[in-house]
CSV table of C-alpha atoms and ligand atoms in Angstrom, one decimal:
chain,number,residue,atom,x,y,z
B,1,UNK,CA,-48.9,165.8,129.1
B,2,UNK,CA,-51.0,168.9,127.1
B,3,UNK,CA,-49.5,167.0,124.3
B,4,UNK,CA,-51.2,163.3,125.1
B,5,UNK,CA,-54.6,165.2,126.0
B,6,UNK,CA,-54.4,166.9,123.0
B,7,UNK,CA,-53.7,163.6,120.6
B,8,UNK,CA,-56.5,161.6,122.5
B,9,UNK,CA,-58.5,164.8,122.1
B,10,UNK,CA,-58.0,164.6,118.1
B,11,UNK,CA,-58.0,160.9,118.0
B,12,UNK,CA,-61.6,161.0,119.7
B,13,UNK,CA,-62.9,163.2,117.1
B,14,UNK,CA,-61.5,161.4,114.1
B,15,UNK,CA,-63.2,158.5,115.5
B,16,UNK,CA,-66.2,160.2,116.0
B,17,UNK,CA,-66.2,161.7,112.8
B,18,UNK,CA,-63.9,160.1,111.1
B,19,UNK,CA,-63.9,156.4,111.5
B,20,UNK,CA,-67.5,155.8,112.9
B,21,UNK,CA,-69.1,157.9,109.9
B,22,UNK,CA,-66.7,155.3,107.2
B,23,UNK,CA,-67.4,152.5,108.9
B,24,UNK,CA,-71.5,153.7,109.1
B,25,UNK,CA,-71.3,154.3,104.9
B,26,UNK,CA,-69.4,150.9,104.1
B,27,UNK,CA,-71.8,149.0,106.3
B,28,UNK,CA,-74.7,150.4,104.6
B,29,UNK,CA,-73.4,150.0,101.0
B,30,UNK,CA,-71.9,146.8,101.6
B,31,UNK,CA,-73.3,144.8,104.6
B,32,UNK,CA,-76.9,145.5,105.1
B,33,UNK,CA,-78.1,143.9,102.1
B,34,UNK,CA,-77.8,140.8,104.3
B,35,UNK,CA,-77.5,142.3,107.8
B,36,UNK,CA,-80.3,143.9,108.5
B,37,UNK,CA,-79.8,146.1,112.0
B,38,UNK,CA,-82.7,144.2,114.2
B,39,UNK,CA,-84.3,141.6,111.7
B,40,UNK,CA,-82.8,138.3,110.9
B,41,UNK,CA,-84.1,137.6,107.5
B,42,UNK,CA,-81.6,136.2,104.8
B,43,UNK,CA,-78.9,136.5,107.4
B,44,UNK,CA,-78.5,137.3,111.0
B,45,UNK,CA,-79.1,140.9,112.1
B,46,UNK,CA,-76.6,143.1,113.0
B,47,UNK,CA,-77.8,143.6,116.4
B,48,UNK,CA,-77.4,139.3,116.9
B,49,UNK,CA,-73.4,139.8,115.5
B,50,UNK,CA,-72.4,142.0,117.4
B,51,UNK,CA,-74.0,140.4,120.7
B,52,UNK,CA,-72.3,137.4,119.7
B,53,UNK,CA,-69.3,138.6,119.1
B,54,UNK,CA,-69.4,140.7,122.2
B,55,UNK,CA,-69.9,137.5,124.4
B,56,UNK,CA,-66.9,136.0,122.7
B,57,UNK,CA,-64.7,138.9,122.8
B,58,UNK,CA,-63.1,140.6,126.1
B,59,UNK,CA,-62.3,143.8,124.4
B,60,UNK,CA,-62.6,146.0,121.2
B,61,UNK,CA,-59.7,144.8,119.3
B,62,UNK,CA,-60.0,140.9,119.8
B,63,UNK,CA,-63.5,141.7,118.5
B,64,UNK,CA,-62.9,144.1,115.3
B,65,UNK,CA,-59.4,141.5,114.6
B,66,UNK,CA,-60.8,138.7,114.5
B,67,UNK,CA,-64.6,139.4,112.7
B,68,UNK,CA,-61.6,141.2,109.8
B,69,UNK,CA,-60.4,138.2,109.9
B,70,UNK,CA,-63.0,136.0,109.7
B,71,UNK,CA,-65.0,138.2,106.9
B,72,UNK,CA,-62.2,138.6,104.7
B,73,UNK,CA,-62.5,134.9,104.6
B,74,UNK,CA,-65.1,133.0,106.0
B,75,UNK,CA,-65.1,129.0,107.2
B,76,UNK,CA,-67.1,126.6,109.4
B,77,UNK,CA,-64.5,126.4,111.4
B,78,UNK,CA,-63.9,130.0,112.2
B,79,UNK,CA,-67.5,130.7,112.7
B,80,UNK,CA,-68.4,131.6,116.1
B,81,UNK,CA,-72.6,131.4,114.6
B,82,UNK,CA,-72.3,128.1,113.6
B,83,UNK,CA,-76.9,128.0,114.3
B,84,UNK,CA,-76.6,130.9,111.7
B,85,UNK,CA,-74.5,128.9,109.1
B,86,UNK,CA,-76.6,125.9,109.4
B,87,UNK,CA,-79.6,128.0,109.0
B,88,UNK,CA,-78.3,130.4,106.0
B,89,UNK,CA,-75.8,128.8,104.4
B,90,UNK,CA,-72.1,130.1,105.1
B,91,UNK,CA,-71.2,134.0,104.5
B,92,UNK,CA,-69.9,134.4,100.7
B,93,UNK,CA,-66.5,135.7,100.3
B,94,UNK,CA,-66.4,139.2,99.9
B,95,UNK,CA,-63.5,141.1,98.4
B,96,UNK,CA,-62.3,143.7,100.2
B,97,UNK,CA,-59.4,144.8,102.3
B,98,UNK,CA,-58.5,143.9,105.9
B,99,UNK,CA,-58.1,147.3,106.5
B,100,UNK,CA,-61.9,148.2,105.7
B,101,UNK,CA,-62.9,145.3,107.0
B,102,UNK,CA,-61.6,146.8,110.5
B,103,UNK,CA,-63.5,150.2,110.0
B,104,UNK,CA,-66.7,148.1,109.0
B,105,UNK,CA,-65.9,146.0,112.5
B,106,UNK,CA,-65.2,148.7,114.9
B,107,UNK,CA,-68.7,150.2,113.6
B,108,UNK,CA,-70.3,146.7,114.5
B,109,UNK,CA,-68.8,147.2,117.9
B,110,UNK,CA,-69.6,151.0,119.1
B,111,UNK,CA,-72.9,150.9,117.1
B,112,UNK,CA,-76.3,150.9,118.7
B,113,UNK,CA,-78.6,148.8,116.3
B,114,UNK,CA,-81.6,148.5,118.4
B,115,UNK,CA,-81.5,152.3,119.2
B,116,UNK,CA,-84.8,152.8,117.1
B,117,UNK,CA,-87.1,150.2,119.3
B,118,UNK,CA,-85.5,151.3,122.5
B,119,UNK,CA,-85.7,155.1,122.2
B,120,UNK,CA,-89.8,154.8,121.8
W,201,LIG,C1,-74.8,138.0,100.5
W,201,LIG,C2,-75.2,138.2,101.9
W,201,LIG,C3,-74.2,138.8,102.9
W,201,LIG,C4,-73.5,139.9,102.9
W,201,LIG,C5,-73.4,140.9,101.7
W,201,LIG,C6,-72.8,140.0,104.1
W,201,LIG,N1,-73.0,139.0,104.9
W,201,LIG,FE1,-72.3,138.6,106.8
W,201,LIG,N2,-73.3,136.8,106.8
W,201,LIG,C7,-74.2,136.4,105.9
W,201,LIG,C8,-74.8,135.1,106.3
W,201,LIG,C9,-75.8,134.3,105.6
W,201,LIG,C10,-74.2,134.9,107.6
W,201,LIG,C11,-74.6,133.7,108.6
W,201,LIG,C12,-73.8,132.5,108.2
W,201,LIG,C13,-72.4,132.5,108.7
W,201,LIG,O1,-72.1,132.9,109.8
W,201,LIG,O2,-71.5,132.3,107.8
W,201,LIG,C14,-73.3,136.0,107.9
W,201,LIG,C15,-72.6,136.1,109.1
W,201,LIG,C16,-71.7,137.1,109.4
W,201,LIG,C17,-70.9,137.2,110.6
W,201,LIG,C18,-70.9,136.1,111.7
W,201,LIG,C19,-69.8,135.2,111.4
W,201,LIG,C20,-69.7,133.9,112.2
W,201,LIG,O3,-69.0,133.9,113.2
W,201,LIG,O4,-70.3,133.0,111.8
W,201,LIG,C21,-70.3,138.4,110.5
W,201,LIG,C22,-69.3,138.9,111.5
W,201,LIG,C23,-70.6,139.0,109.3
W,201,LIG,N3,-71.5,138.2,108.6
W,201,LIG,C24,-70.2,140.3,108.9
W,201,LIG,C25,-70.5,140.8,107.7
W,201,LIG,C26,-69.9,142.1,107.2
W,201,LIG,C27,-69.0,143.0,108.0
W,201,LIG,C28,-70.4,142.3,106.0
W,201,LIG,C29,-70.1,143.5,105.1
W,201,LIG,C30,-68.8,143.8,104.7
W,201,LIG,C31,-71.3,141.2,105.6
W,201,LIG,N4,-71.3,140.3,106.7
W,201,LIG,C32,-71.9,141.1,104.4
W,201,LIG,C33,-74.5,137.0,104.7
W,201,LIG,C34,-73.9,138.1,104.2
């Protein structure tokens, strides 16, 4: 039982810490260029994805699986933004692991993008 607490305890903090801050940097270097957090300009903003996504998915992992999944690879088909792809042109292919891909997605998910214009 101490045991469990004390693996959730460490798990928490490497998320917090860990995970979170990765997925924060590779977002920034390799995401925002297009995904602004609140402004749709060349692309939809990151605050619209993950809403979207969030009304698609029940829970976390259906979320971060299947954006890997669909970023690692993107098609018409898979698109859940099909408005977006009409209006921007489908995502470009980007090379990079499925494994960052899920960092990158599970900071979609737990991040707060509009913090900014709600805090004031
Ligand atoms: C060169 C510009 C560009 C970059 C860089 C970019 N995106 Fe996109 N992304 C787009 C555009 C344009 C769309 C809207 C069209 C679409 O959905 O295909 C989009 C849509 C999306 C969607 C919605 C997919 C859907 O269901 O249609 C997700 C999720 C996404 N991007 C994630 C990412 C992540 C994660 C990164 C960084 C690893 C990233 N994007 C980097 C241009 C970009």
């Amino acid at each position: 039982m101490i045991r469990t607490v004390f693996l959730l305890l460490i798990f928490s903090i490497f998320n917090m810490c860990g995970a979170q801050n990765l997925g924060s940097l590779f977002f920034s270097g390799n995401c925002i260029t297009c995904h602004h957090p609140t402004k749709t300009i060349s692309a939809p903003s990151a605050a619209e994805v993950q809403r979207r996504y969030k009304e698609a998915f029940q829970n976390k992992e259906e979320f971060v699986s299947y954006m890997a999944t669909w970023v690692k690879k993107p098609t018409l088909e898979g698109s859940l933004m099909h408005d977006a792809v009409e209006k921007h042109g489908l995502m470009p292919e980007l090379a990079y692991d499925e494994d960052t891909l899920r960092v990158i997605g599970e900071y979609i998910y737990e991040n707060n993008f509009t913090k900014h214009k709600t805090e004031y």
